[in-house]
mmCIF file of C-alpha atoms in Angstrom:
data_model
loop_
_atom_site.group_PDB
_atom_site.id
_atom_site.type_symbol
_atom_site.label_atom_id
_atom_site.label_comp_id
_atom_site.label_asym_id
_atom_site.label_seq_id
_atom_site.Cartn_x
_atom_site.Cartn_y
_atom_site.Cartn_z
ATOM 1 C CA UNK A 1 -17.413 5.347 -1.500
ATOM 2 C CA UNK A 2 -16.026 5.956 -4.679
ATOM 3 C CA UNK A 3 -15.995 3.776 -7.944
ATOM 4 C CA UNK A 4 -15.728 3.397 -11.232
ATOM 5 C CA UNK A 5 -18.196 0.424 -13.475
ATOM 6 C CA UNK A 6 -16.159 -0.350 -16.777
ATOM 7 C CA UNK A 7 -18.403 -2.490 -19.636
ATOM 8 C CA UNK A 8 -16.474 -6.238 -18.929
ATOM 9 C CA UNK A 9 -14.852 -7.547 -21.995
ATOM 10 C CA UNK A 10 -13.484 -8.581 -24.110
ATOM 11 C CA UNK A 11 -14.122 -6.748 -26.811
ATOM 12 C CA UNK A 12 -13.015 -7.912 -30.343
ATOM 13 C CA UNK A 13 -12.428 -5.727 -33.433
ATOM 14 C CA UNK A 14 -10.920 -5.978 -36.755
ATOM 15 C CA UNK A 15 -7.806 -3.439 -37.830
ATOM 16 C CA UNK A 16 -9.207 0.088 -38.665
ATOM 17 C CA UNK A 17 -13.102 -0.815 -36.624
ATOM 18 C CA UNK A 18 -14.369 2.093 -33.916
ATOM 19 C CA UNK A 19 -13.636 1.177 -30.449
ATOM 20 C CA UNK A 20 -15.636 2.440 -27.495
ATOM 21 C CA UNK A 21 -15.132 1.270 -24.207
ATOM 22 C CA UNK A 22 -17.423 2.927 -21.508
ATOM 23 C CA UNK A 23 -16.938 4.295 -18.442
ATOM 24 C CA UNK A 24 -19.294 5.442 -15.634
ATOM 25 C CA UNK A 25 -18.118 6.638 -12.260
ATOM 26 C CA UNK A 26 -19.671 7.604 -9.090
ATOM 27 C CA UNK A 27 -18.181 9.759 -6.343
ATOM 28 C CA UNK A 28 -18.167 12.999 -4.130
ATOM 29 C CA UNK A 29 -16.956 15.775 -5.410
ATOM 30 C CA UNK A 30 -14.982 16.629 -8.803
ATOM 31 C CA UNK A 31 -12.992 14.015 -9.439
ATOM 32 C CA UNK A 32 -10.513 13.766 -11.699
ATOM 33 C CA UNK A 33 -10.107 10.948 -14.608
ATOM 34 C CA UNK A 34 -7.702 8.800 -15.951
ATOM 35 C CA UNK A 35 -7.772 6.309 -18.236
ATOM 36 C CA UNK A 36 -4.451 3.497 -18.324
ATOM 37 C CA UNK A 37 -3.441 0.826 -20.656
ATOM 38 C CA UNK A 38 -1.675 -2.325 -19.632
ATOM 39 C CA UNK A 39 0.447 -4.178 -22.054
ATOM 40 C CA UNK A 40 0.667 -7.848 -21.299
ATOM 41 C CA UNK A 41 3.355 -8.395 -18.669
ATOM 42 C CA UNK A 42 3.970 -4.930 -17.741
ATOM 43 C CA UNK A 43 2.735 -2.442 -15.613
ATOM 44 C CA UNK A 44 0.078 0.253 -16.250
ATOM 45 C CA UNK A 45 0.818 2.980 -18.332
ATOM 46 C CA UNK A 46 -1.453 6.277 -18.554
ATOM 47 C CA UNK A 47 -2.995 6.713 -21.654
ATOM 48 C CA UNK A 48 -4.877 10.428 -20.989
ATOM 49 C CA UNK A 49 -6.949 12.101 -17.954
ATOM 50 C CA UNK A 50 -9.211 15.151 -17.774
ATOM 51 C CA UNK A 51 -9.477 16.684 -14.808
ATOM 52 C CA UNK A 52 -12.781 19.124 -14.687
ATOM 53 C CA UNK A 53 -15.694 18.580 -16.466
ATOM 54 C CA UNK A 54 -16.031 18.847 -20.310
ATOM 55 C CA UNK A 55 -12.163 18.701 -20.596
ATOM 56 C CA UNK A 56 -11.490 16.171 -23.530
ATOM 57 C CA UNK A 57 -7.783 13.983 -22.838
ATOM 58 C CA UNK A 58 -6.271 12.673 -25.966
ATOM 59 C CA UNK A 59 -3.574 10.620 -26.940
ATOM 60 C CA UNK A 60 -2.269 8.486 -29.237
ATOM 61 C CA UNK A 61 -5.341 8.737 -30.928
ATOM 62 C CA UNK A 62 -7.530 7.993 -28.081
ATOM 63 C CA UNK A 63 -9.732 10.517 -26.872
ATOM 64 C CA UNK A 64 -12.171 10.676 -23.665
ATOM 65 C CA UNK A 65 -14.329 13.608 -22.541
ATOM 66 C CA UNK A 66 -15.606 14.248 -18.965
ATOM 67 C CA UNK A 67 -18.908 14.038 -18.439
ATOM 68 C CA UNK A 68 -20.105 15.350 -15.241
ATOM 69 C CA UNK A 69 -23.767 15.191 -16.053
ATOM 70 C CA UNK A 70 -23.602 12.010 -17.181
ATOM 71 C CA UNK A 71 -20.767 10.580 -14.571
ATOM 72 C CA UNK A 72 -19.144 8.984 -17.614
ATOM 73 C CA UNK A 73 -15.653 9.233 -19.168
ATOM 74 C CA UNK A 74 -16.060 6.950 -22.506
ATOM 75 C CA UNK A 75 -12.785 5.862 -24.068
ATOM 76 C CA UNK A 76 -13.031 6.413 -27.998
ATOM 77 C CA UNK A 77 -10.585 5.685 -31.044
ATOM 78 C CA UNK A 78 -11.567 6.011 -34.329
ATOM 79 C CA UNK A 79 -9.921 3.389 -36.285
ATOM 80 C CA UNK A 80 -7.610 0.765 -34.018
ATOM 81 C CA UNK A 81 -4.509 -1.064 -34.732
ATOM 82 C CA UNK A 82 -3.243 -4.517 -33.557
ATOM 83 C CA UNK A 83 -1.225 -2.851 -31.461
ATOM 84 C CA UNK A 84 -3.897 -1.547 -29.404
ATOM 85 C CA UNK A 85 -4.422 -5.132 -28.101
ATOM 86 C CA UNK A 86 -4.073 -5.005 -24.272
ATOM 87 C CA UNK A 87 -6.129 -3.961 -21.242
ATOM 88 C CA UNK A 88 -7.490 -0.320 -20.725
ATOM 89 C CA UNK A 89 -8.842 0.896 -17.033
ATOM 90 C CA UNK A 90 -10.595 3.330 -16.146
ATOM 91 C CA UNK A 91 -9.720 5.570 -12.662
ATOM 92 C CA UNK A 92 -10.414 8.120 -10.990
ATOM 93 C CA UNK A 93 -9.096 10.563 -7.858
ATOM 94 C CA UNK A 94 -11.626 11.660 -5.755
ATOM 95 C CA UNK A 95 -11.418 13.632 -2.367
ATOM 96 C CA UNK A 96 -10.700 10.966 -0.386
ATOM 97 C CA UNK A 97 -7.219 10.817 -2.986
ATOM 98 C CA UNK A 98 -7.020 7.139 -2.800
ATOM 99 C CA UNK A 99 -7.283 6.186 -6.852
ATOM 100 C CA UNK A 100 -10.082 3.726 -7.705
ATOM 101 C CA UNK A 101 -9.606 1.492 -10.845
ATOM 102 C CA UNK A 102 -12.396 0.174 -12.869
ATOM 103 C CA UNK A 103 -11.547 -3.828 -13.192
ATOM 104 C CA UNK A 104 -10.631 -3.234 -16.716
ATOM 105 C CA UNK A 105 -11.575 -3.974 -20.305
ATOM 106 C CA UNK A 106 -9.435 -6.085 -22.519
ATOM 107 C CA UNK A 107 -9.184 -5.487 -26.346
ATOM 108 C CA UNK A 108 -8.442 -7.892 -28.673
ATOM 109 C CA UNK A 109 -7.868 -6.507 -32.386
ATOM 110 C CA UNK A 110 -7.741 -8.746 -35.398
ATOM 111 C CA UNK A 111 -5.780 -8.258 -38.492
ATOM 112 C CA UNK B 1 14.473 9.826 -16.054
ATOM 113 C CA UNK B 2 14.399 6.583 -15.288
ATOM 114 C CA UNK B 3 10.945 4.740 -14.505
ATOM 115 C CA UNK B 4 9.677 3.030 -11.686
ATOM 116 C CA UNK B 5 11.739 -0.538 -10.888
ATOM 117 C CA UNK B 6 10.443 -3.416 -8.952
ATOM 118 C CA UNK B 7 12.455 -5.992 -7.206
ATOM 119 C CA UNK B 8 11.928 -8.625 -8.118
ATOM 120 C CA UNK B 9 10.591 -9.785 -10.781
ATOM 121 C CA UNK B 10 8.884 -12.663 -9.711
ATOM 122 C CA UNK B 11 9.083 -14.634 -6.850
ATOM 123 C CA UNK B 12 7.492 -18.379 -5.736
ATOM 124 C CA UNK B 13 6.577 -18.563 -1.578
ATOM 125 C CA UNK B 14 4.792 -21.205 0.663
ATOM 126 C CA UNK B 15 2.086 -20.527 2.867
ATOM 127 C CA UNK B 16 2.997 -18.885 6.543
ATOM 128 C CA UNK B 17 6.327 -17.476 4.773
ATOM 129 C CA UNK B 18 6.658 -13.859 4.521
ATOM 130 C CA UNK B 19 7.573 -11.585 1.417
ATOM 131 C CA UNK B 20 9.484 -8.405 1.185
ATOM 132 C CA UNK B 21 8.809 -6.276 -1.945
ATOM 133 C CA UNK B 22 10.956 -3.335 -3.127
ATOM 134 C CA UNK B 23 9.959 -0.143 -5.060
ATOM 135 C CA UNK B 24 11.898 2.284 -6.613
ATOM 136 C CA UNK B 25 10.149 5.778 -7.945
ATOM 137 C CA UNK B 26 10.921 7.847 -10.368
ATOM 138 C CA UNK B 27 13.348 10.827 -8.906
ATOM 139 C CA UNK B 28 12.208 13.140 -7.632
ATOM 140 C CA UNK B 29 8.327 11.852 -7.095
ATOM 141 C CA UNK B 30 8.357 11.694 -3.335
ATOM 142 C CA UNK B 31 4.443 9.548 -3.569
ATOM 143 C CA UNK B 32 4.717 5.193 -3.750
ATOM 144 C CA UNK B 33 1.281 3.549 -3.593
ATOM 145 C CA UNK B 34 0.963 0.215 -3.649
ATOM 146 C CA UNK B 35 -2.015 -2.251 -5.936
ATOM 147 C CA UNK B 36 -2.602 -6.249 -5.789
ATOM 148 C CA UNK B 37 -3.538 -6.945 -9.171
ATOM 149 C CA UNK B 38 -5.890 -10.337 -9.267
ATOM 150 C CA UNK B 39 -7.809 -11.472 -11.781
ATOM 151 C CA UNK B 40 -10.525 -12.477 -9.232
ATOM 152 C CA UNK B 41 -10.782 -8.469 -7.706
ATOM 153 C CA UNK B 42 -8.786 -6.026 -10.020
ATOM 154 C CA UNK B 43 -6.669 -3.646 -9.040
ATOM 155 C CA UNK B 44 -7.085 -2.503 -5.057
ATOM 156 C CA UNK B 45 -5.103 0.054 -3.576
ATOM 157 C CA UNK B 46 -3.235 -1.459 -0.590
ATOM 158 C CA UNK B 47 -1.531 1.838 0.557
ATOM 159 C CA UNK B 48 -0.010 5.234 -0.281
ATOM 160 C CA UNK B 49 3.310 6.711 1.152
ATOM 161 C CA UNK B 50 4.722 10.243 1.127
ATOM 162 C CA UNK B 51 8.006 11.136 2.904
ATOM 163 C CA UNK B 52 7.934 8.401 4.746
ATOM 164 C CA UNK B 53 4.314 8.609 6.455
ATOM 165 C CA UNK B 54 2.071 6.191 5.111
ATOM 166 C CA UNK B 55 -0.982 8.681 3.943
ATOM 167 C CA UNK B 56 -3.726 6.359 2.872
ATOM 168 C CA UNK B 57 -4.483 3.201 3.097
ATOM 169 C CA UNK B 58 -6.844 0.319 1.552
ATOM 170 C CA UNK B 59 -8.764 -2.032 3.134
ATOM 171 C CA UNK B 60 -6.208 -4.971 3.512
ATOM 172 C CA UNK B 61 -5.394 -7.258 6.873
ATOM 173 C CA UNK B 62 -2.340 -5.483 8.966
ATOM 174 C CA UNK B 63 -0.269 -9.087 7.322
ATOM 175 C CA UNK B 64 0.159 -6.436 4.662
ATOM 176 C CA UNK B 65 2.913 -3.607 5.841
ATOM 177 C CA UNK B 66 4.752 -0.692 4.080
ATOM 178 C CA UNK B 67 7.406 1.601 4.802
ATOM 179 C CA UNK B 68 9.221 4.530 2.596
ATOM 180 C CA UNK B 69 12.845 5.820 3.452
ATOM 181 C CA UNK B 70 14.320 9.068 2.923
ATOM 182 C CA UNK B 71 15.157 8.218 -0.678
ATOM 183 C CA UNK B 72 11.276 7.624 -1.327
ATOM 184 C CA UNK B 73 12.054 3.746 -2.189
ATOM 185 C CA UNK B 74 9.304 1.966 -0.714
ATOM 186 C CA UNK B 75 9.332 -1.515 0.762
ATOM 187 C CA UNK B 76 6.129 -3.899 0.974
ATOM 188 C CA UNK B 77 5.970 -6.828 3.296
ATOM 189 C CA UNK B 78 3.656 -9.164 3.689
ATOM 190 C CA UNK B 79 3.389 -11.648 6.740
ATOM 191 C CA UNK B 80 2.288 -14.886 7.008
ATOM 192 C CA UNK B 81 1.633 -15.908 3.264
ATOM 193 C CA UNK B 82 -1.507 -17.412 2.305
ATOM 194 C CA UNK B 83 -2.767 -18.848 -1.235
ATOM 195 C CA UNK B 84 -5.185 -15.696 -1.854
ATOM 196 C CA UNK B 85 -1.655 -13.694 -1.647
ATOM 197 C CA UNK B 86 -0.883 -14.398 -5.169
ATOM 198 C CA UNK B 87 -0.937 -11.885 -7.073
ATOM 199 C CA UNK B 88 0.704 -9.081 -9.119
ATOM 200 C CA UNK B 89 1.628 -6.557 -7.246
ATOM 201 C CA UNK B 90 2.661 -3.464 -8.516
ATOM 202 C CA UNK B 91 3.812 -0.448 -7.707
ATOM 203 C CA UNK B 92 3.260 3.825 -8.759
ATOM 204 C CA UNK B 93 5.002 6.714 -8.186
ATOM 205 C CA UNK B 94 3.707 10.453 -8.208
ATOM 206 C CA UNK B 95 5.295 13.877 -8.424
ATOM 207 C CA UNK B 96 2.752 14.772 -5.380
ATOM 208 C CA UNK B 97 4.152 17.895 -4.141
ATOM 209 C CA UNK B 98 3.809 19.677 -7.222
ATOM 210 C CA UNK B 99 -0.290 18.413 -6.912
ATOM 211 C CA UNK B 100 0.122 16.325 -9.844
ATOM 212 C CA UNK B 101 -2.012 13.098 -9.609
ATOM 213 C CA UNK B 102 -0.604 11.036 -12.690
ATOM 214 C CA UNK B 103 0.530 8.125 -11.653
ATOM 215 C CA UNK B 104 3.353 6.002 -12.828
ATOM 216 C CA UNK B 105 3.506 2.182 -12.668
ATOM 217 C CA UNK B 106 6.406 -0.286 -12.863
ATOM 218 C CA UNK B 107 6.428 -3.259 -14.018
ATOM 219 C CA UNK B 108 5.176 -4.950 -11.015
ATOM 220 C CA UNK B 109 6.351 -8.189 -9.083
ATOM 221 C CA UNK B 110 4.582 -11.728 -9.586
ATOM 222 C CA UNK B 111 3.967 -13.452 -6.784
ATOM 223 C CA UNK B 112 3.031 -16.982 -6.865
ATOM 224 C CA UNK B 113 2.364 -18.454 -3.005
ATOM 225 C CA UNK B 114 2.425 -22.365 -2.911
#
């Protein structure tokens, strides 16, 4: 079946550092990708998707490209803010359209 | 537009009780799905309805129910509470006829089984 392997965190920056958080999926098909943040106590919000390969989703800064020959979908943001502290997952929708959810990566950012 | 709304907020059972969860979607998005949140296992999809036929579903004991009504507000019950029941669980709404696959969350509904 489908799934989605996120690197486990946390992972702990200081204001302005690089972040990558990586993402490597495996299923049937062309999925398509979706990355979501989730804020402490609230729900998950989506941050940006792509949905055929080499698209490139950005927001908010955040960007993520779609590789198919790779099977990865890397969250990157060139310099973070405190306020990026919470929990990013990585999805995906493949054929079967039931949406599988990486079990998340939480970032912590330092002043 | 309004988001998606989850009633309620929280909520404390005891095992063998039973739980009835309410989801409102976005309007217009006729899609609810359904996630427990653990720390333990993630998020796992429990099930997906659309006008009112449940059209996927996860791989969860039948303790765990849905249903949708004609205004697309979804219901979750669950049966029998045990310990492993607590959870977040939260729920999304999608714009699926139009063949759009984001994906909107509310706020989701704590529940803490005694």
């Amino acid at each position: 079946g489908d799934s989605v392997t996120q690197m486990e965190g946390p992972v702990t920056l200081s204001e302005e550092a690089f972040l990558t958080i990586n993402c490597t999926y495996t299923a049937t098909g062309y999925p398509s990708l979706f990355w979501y943040v989730q804020y402490p106590g609230e729900g998950l919000q989506l941050l940006l998707k792509a949905t055929k390969a080499d698209d490139k989703g950005s927001n908010k800064g955040f960007e993520a490209t779609y590789r198919k020959e790779t099977t990865s979908f890397h969250l990157e943001k060139g310099s973070v803010q405190v306020s990026d502290s919470a929990v990013y997952f990585c999805a995906l929708r493949g054929g079967s359209y039931i949406p599988t959810f990486g079990r998340g990566t939480s970032l912590i950012v330092h002043p | 537009k309004a988001g998606v709304t989850q009633t309620p907020r929280y909520l404390i059972k005891t095992r063998g009780q039973q739980v009835t969860l309410s989801c409102s979607p976005i309007s217009g998005h006729r899609s609810v799905s359904w996630y427990q949140q653990t720390p333990g296992q993630g998020l796992q999809f429990l099930f997906e309805y659309f006008s009112e036929t449940q059209r996927n579903k996860g791989n969860f004991p039948g303790r765990f129910s849905g249903r949708q009504f004609s205004n697309s507000r979804s219901e979750m019950n669950v049966s029998t509470l045990e310990l492993g029941d607590s959870a977040l669980y939260l729920c999304a709404s999608t714009d699926a006829g139009t063949g759009e696959e984001t994906q909107y969350f509310g706020p989701g509904t704590r529940l803490l089984v005694l």
